[in-house]
Amino acid sequence: MACFSAMAGFEGKRSMTRYSALSLLKNAFSHHEAWAPAWRKAEPRDSYDVVIIGGGGHGLATAYYLAKVHGITNVAVLERGPIGLGNTGRNTTIVRSNYLWDESAALYEKALSLWEGLSQDLNYNTMFSQRGVLNLAHNHGDVLEAQRRVHALRLNGIDSEYLSRDEVKAFCPIIDIRPDVRYPVWGGTLQRRGGSARHDAVAWGFARAASERGVDICERCEVQGIRREGGKVVGVETSKGYIKAGKVGIVTAGHSGVVAAMADIRLPVESHPLQALVSEPVKPIIDCVVMSNAVHVYVSQSDKGELVIGAGVDAYTSYAQRGSFHVIEHQMGALLELFPIFSRMRMLRQWGGIVDVTPDASPIIGKTPVDNLFINCGWGTGGFKATPGSGWVFAHTLATGQPHAINAPFALSRFETGKLIDEHGAAAVAH
Amino acid sequence: MKQPFRTAQGGRIDRSRPVFFTFNGRQYAGHAGDTLASALLANGVHLVGRSFKYHRPRGILSAGCEEPSALVQLEKGGLTEPNMRAPVVELYDDLAATSQNAWPSVEHDIGAVNGLLSKLFVAGFYYKTFMSPKSFWMKVYEPFIRRAAGLGKAPTEGDLDIYDKMHAHCDVLVVGGGPAGLAAARAAAASGARVILIDEQNELGGALLSADELIDGNPALDWVAGIQAELLANPEVRILTRTTVTGYYDHNYLIAAQRRTDHLPRRAAGKTARQRLWKIRAARVVLATGAHERPLVFADNDRPGVMLAAAARTYANRYGALVGKKVVVFTNNDSAYEAAFDLKIAGAAIPAIVDLRPEAGQGLLERARNLGIPVIAQGAIVGVKGTKRVAGALVMRLAEAGEAFADTQPAELECDAIAMSGGWSPAVHLFSQSQGKLRFDDAKACFVPDVAAQHQASVGACNGSFELGACLAEGLDAGAAAAEAAGFPATAKLVAPVAQSRAFGTIKQTWVVPSLRPVGHGKAKHFIDFQNDVTAADVALAHREGYKHVEHLKRYTTMGMATDQGKTSNVNALGYLSTMLGTSIPEIGTTTFRAPYTPVTFGTLAGRDVGHLADPERHTPIHAWHVARGALFEDVGQWKRAWYYPRPGETMEAAVSRECRAVRESVGVLDASTLGKIDVQGQDAVTFLNLLYTSAFSKLEIGKARYALLCKEDGMVMDDGIVARVGPSRFYLTTTTGGAAKVLDWMEDYLQTEWPHLKVYLTSITEQWTVAQVAGPKARAVLEKLTDTKLDKESFPFMAVKDATVAGLKARIFRVSFTGELSFEVAVPAHQGKQLWEAIFAAGDEFGITPFGTEAMHVLRAEKGFIIVGQETDATVTPQDLGMGGMVSRLKPDFVGKRAYTRADTARVDRKQLVGLLTDEPQTVLPEGAQLVEVSDDPALTKGGTSPLPAPVPMIGHVTSSYWSPTLGRSIALALVKGGSARHGQVIMAPLTTGAVRCTITGPVFYDAEGKRANG
Ligand SMILES: Cc1cc2nc3c(=O)[nH]c(=O)nc-3n(C[C@H](O)[C@H](O)[C@H](O)COP(=O)(O)OP(=O)(O)OC[C@H]3O[C@@H](n4cnc5c(N)ncnc54)[C@H](O)[C@@H]3O)c2cc1C
């Protein structure tokens, strides 16, 4: 920490005020003019123990847990733009851990348990809201899948319930459960501990807490090359010059293929656009997350009052952060099938992100063929919910050089052995 | 009813036609041609709503779609709509609107206490607090935030209106019907191009509707009328008014939303689709979308009665409504002078024009003097009197340089409205959506289009050309150029009309007007984003805390994220940020402009794809027959399949048992028409199929069929079906009902991308055939009555395929079995299906022939251990896992999935494998989806209950299918169990919520293991 306060770009004397109602009140008296930057605007130094490429939620969380759990603070997060504006800042923030396979359940449950204390841990309100995630079943196959999932989750120690059609109605009264609609609701599964969070706050909160522990968060610092010597990574070439690194972690989501290629690694990842949209804000009308695979749409309401709506990926691959309009049209038809009362609501904003999809729709977290180079990617359409868990296991992996038991099954090598964790088969809309 | 703020004459309203409406329950009168906003103003109503966070009283800011403040809830019940912008709601008889976000009333709103806490409720305050005690977040804090947030109320009833969609193609699409757009449309149309001209307003004319300009020496609106008549007479031109182009996508694909009945009294529209989505593909696009005026950011600039100067002018000139009797005008540029002059002429007093600049444009001072309007140069409004309505403006003169004042005390100007202008922002939204790059024009203080990314031109105000003459000339040129580029060169050059030109003049970039106390100090607030209550102090705070990138700033303060998407606020926020950063605006850049330009109803986006058209419903030719027989249906993919046929009073269980017994004991018929069918032809057909399926077809004889599996590249079963050879190089394949389209796509994908050299042609023939599956010991006897083809075992063995005549129809018979019984599938052309079906039932009458549905079919196949893809498989199951290793060729050099079978994990012997399960207690039917564990007396597993187990328990498999078997008189189940094929005879258990169920692992075939019945 010696070099900490001597750091370039560090403005004035640092007093990281704890955020609280009291500090808010105190600052009100000084017209809020005494607040310090949430995180230091660091310029990269020559060398770090660990360099993390990608300042999304996962990269920032990794840095935070490296510092907090493993005491490794000589760490830089290199982000080519401003932090948190990739998928972290574009996603629909559904958080749940009701995954079918044991390996996934353990990973996402680790994340969920961290979510449950995250605001307090980071001293930044991530607005994690456990309002319940309801997955609807519309046919025999859905019910079978739902029942299977509920049974498995119970045995994995994770909360999950099967709801009948009437229980669905009782839990979310505005769903149209009439039997004569195109795809009537047969029932559904509910994870009450699931919900949503404020995406930006997750990025900023991790950044602030990591920065406070000495991590350098270097924005507008694009990694352009990965330097290796004798099969081992030694540093990264960036838009701000060469940076030496003991270990390097790639956490670049939709651009993972591009960054891995800098180390001559070809990943089994396809990048697809995934779109989402919000309505104009309205007073509270839906108090949980509702998802449907068969009708292919999901919806929740943000704390601001907007309905947040999404569905599946655009079928083609792309790096342009926008999708095709017909995908939106289709998901609106689906939405009105479940919620005819939303017909006169209006779409306010639509956007897209680029998601990194693996053949089995599960992430890759672990070693690469290059020594000291690690990767955390392939979260596809559903990695936001994993953010703290992903950072936690990846920090362990970077710190010890070995995967944690939780992420060991998610090795890149599984695409050679065939030990896939196929969440595709388990759910078509996997957010 | 008196309208105290009506002008004496003028405007485009019909003074002979009163229109009555209610606002907050009170009745008012307006005129045909009014908007809700103009009618309210004519009645002197400024207080329209309450703001989002602080519940400050808010009025009407603008006269267009950029309105951030005057949002109302329109109508009730199935017609209600939240957040409607009063300036764009056309008045109709009996319109009913109410204020939003105020309780008990907009006059006396309890929520205004938030204003007292406004010192705490600064940007991002919620990130810093509400964290303890932890349990309060969900119970207290968040419910409070949620209740406070949101503006209007969502409807709670279904929509009474319908919506639709149109596709259109054109050579030139002109967006915007103001002078520039009209000129462009005219030039393009004159060249013979097919033109679509779109404008969001109820009539063409754009800014000319609000002004008093002359074109060619005549009133500008005469020119508009002339062009409109010319365009209307041209059959190649389509004009869409009340239509907003909302999205600009790749390859000149634009989306527009047309409001067809919203201006009519409710329910007068009848069956007309209320709104229509236009999907337009244009060879060339001309954007003529105009500009939005910016507010000035000064102390308490949000008071009702403070509005944009051009809006005040519009209300006076176009709608004959005065925004006040005494209007102070506050500006940093010349344009507001015209507003002041017109307001004065329309009857308002103008106590002063307060100009931030030292000097106004040429001639303006003289015109002001002539009209008796005092001008305060280098002046600033530093405060506003009045809360629910402006009562006065506090004015001070600025010192020569910087932020200092020349006066020591503000002078108070009494007034009831303030008209402000902070300059103009070209409406570059569509340009920007089309991926065009912007440039900041420092002299005009605005972003203008720079490099276009598509075949497109921007003209007029949206291009930063604010002078009428330039608008007309640019429009004409761009229209002609667009037509020419689309293949329609101009025959003669049109002469640009002459407009009296007013120079744009200078503008003083003042992002936050100096005030008596620094922003964030004192009580006054300097609003940048009116709707989201974002003040200059909030922007300063965000900057201070490091949220300096525009996207961070936007997200942290929520600036620009309200229903107006920052149309009036973004540039002011950027400008202010730039002064704090000490950089120029271009270095900061803008936030991304996202579609839609203005919000679009979900109904419009869905169009007709709602209700039963949400997804096509597919019926077989026998559907009506099933319905007549009382069948219940099951959704399988898009198909409606007969599920079972209950007799009056019969339970599902009884019906299914009866149907199963009929098949086992006599004869039943299943409508198998929904199975996917693909015709494969071509000299390489065998090669192709050998590459795709796991088994080999080289030796398959003509007239023979084979059950086969399709696997993905990872070796996992993807689909199954029959492959029948019907000619030397012609095959007939079946797929699962739900998988048909996917399989065909996948085959085409391989054919076109991997093996384009193969001569193979694939055709979907799913809907071309009706297939009746006749199954049961009496199946042969029934069919023998209908065909001369020999059906005995020797002439027509199991897995044979023959063309035949059945019931006088040309048919193809497949001797295949999915029930384990003697079974024939008879296929005839779809249109003859019903005839075949009825013939079969007539022939089978003597045997008690019974229709059976998918449920009985499921039971029957489970008794035989036949899999259903998607039920026994889940994309993690190999053929070997299913005990079908024999169907995976060892000899073929390659096929999809082959490589996977040698991978370490795929080759493991303890993978989950298909087994049968028999419960210890034969009456107990296991639930499908139940997980399986090793036998244990751990009470956590045996005692049941719904709560999650305290620690994870290893699962060894799960139940994939489970039924009561009427044939065996006991329950049966299929399951995938780890190492299951080697565990037959062992006992395991299913820990259910109702307690644990013990069961024994068996082979998956429960009935007729030797297959005598199907073969017989
Ligand atoms: C529309 C949409 C909806 C979604 N909905 C959900 C949901 O409801 N629930 C859920 O759990 N998940 C959801 N997701 C998925 C989720 O957003 C992602 O899985 C997750 O946020 C990924 O986080 P990340 O930190 O890995 O990636 P990102 O946030 O994308 O961060 C990667 C960062 O790497 C940076 N980078 C890239 N290349 C370089 C380079 N060369 N040098 C330096 N930096 C670089 C990028 O700029 C970026 O900031 C959704 C995604 C989208 C697009």
XYZ file of N, CA and C and ligand atoms in Angstrom, chain A residues 53-60 78-96 99 108 221-224 251-256 258-259 262 273-276 298 321 351-356 376-377 379-387 390 430-431, ligand 1:
257
model
N -8.131 -8.245 -17.671
C -8.565 -7.553 -18.892
C -10.087 -7.537 -18.900
N -10.661 -6.358 -18.894
C -12.124 -6.238 -18.938
C -12.669 -5.699 -17.631
N -13.217 -4.483 -17.688
C -13.791 -3.852 -16.508
C -15.298 -3.946 -16.491
N -15.816 -5.133 -16.769
C -17.230 -5.396 -16.530
C -17.392 -5.868 -15.094
N -18.591 -6.246 -14.750
C -18.854 -6.709 -13.390
C -17.943 -7.862 -12.997
N -17.753 -8.806 -13.916
C -16.967 -9.986 -13.570
C -15.499 -9.641 -13.319
N -14.940 -8.774 -14.155
C -13.544 -8.391 -13.984
C -13.353 -7.620 -12.683
N -14.271 -6.691 -12.414
C -14.158 -5.875 -11.208
C -14.357 -6.728 -9.960
N -7.907 -3.550 -16.520
C -7.747 -2.735 -17.728
C -9.040 -2.777 -18.529
N -9.618 -1.632 -18.711
C -10.899 -1.546 -19.416
C -10.735 -0.604 -20.606
N -11.169 -1.078 -21.769
C -10.897 -0.254 -22.950
C -11.760 1.008 -22.989
N -12.955 0.959 -22.409
C -13.812 2.151 -22.351
C -13.933 2.568 -20.903
N -15.073 3.146 -20.549
C -15.364 3.335 -19.138
C -15.901 2.008 -18.574
N -15.755 1.777 -17.311
C -16.154 0.477 -16.746
C -17.675 0.267 -16.809
N -18.024 -0.989 -16.890
C -19.424 -1.376 -16.699
C -20.371 -1.055 -17.827
N -19.862 -0.740 -19.013
C -20.779 -0.383 -20.094
C -20.933 -1.505 -21.124
N -20.306 -2.636 -20.876
C -20.537 -3.799 -21.740
C -21.833 -4.468 -21.320
N -21.826 -5.767 -21.302
C -23.059 -6.476 -20.953
C -23.516 -6.164 -19.542
N -22.560 -5.853 -18.676
C -22.946 -5.518 -17.303
C -23.954 -4.369 -17.306
N -23.704 -3.372 -18.125
C -24.591 -2.222 -18.152
C -25.717 -2.340 -19.154
N -25.889 -3.497 -19.745
C -26.919 -3.653 -20.772
C -27.899 -4.757 -20.446
N -27.664 -5.443 -19.344
C -28.465 -6.654 -19.138
C -29.726 -6.374 -18.351
N -30.581 -7.372 -18.297
C -31.892 -7.209 -17.671
C -31.886 -7.679 -16.222
N -30.727 -7.984 -15.693
C -30.430 -8.133 -14.262
C -31.218 -9.208 -13.515
N -31.606 -10.231 -14.215
C -32.286 -11.306 -13.481
C -31.243 -12.121 -12.728
N -31.517 -12.320 -11.468
C -30.619 -13.101 -10.614
C -31.399 -14.291 -10.071
N -30.851 -15.472 -10.246
C -31.469 -16.690 -9.716
C -30.400 -17.758 -9.654
N -30.618 -23.552 -11.235
C -30.084 -24.275 -12.389
C -30.199 -25.773 -12.184
N -23.958 -20.956 -9.310
C -24.895 -19.835 -9.217
C -25.395 -19.645 -7.783
N -8.164 1.984 -21.404
C -6.876 1.306 -21.565
C -7.168 -0.041 -22.234
N -7.027 -0.047 -23.552
C -7.417 -1.234 -24.307
C -6.254 -2.207 -24.445
N -6.500 -3.457 -24.183
C -5.469 -4.463 -24.389
C -5.436 -4.822 -25.871
N -4.226 -4.747 -26.440
C -4.097 -4.977 -27.886
C -3.212 -6.178 -28.202
N -11.391 -11.355 -19.052
C -12.797 -11.327 -18.616
C -13.535 -10.355 -19.523
N -13.618 -10.693 -20.809
C -14.095 -9.704 -21.767
C -15.389 -10.098 -22.475
N -16.129 -11.029 -21.914
C -17.477 -11.364 -22.385
C -17.551 -11.488 -23.909
N -18.364 -10.635 -24.551
C -18.604 -10.759 -25.990
C -17.342 -10.685 -26.838
N -16.290 -10.110 -26.287
C -15.045 -9.994 -27.048
C -13.996 -11.008 -26.628
N -14.411 -12.030 -25.921
C -13.451 -13.021 -25.434
C -12.695 -13.685 -26.573
N -11.900 -12.457 -29.384
C -10.922 -11.523 -29.933
C -9.692 -11.446 -29.027
N -9.920 -11.339 -27.737
C -8.796 -11.178 -26.813
C -8.016 -12.489 -26.690
N -5.433 -13.081 -29.195
C -4.146 -12.375 -29.028
C -3.103 -13.316 -28.433
N -25.745 -11.081 -30.850
C -26.452 -9.961 -30.227
C -27.588 -10.494 -29.349
N -27.772 -9.839 -28.225
C -28.927 -10.131 -27.370
C -29.575 -8.788 -27.069
N -30.864 -8.700 -27.291
C -31.542 -7.416 -27.143
C -32.402 -7.368 -25.896
N -32.705 -6.168 -25.493
C -33.648 -5.959 -24.405
C -34.321 -4.617 -24.629
N -39.446 -12.605 -21.247
C -39.435 -12.447 -19.799
C -39.597 -10.984 -19.453
N -23.211 -3.891 -31.425
C -24.057 -3.991 -30.236
C -25.493 -3.579 -30.518
N -32.146 -1.876 -26.932
C -30.703 -1.906 -27.144
C -30.248 -3.351 -27.245
N -28.982 -3.514 -27.534
C -28.446 -4.868 -27.617
C -27.054 -4.927 -27.024
N -26.681 -6.113 -26.610
C -25.314 -6.377 -26.166
C -24.802 -7.576 -26.948
N -23.521 -7.854 -26.787
C -22.952 -9.008 -27.475
C -22.612 -10.064 -26.439
N -23.270 -11.196 -26.564
C -23.063 -12.237 -25.562
C -22.241 -13.383 -26.145
N -21.432 -13.956 -25.281
C -20.483 -15.001 -25.656
C -21.076 -16.358 -25.317
N -12.140 -16.251 -18.128
C -13.457 -16.322 -17.508
C -14.436 -15.743 -18.527
N -15.133 -16.610 -19.245
C -16.014 -16.122 -20.315
C -17.115 -17.139 -20.587
N -20.349 -16.674 -20.534
C -21.549 -16.544 -19.695
C -22.795 -16.323 -20.533
N -22.586 -15.999 -21.778
C -23.711 -15.905 -22.696
C -24.788 -14.970 -22.215
N -26.003 -15.464 -22.210
C -27.154 -14.609 -21.917
C -27.416 -14.486 -20.425
N -26.623 -15.151 -19.600
C -27.045 -15.213 -18.199
C -25.969 -15.045 -17.160
N -24.975 -14.213 -17.438
C -23.867 -14.138 -16.489
C -23.971 -13.063 -15.432
N -24.927 -12.151 -15.579
C -24.996 -11.079 -14.581
C -25.222 -11.652 -13.190
N -26.148 -12.605 -13.131
C -26.498 -13.190 -11.846
C -25.302 -13.835 -11.160
N -24.299 -14.190 -11.968
C -23.149 -14.896 -11.421
C -22.066 -13.948 -10.962
N -22.239 -12.652 -11.237
C -21.124 -11.711 -11.077
C -20.283 -11.916 -9.808
N -18.740 -15.507 -9.829
C -17.737 -15.623 -10.880
C -16.436 -14.962 -10.436
N -32.247 -18.583 -21.313
C -31.428 -18.872 -20.137
C -30.848 -17.618 -19.523
N -31.673 -16.764 -18.989
C -31.146 -15.529 -18.403
C -30.961 -15.653 -16.906
C -29.616 -7.664 -23.315
C -28.953 -8.537 -22.310
C -29.704 -9.057 -21.270
C -29.122 -9.879 -20.322
N -29.875 -10.290 -19.279
C -29.305 -10.988 -18.266
C -30.053 -11.312 -17.104
O -31.232 -10.962 -16.984
N -29.456 -12.015 -16.120
C -28.158 -12.414 -16.226
O -27.682 -13.068 -15.314
N -27.411 -12.090 -17.310
C -27.953 -11.387 -18.322
N -27.199 -11.038 -19.431
C -25.819 -11.514 -19.528
C -24.883 -10.672 -18.697
O -25.053 -9.320 -19.006
C -23.444 -11.041 -18.947
O -23.261 -12.410 -18.907
C -22.539 -10.429 -17.887
O -22.905 -9.138 -17.558
C -21.126 -10.452 -18.356
O -20.346 -9.650 -17.509
P -18.845 -9.382 -17.857
O -18.326 -8.534 -16.795
O -18.191 -10.665 -18.123
O -18.932 -8.669 -19.265
P -18.989 -7.155 -19.709
O -19.784 -6.350 -18.778
O -19.384 -7.145 -21.127
O -17.502 -6.709 -19.539
C -16.489 -7.011 -20.459
C -15.629 -5.800 -20.576
O -14.459 -6.099 -21.309
C -14.064 -4.956 -21.989
N -13.121 -5.298 -23.044
C -13.355 -6.005 -24.179
N -12.225 -6.098 -24.905
C -11.257 -5.439 -24.217
C -9.876 -5.188 -24.455
N -9.263 -5.621 -25.551
N -9.191 -4.466 -23.543
C -9.801 -4.025 -22.425
N -11.082 -4.227 -22.158
C -11.816 -4.936 -23.049
C -15.378 -4.418 -22.501
O -15.297 -3.069 -22.840
C -16.306 -4.675 -21.317
O -16.459 -3.577 -20.480
C -27.760 -10.230 -20.417
C -26.993 -9.723 -21.465
C -27.579 -8.863 -22.398
C -26.734 -8.315 -23.503
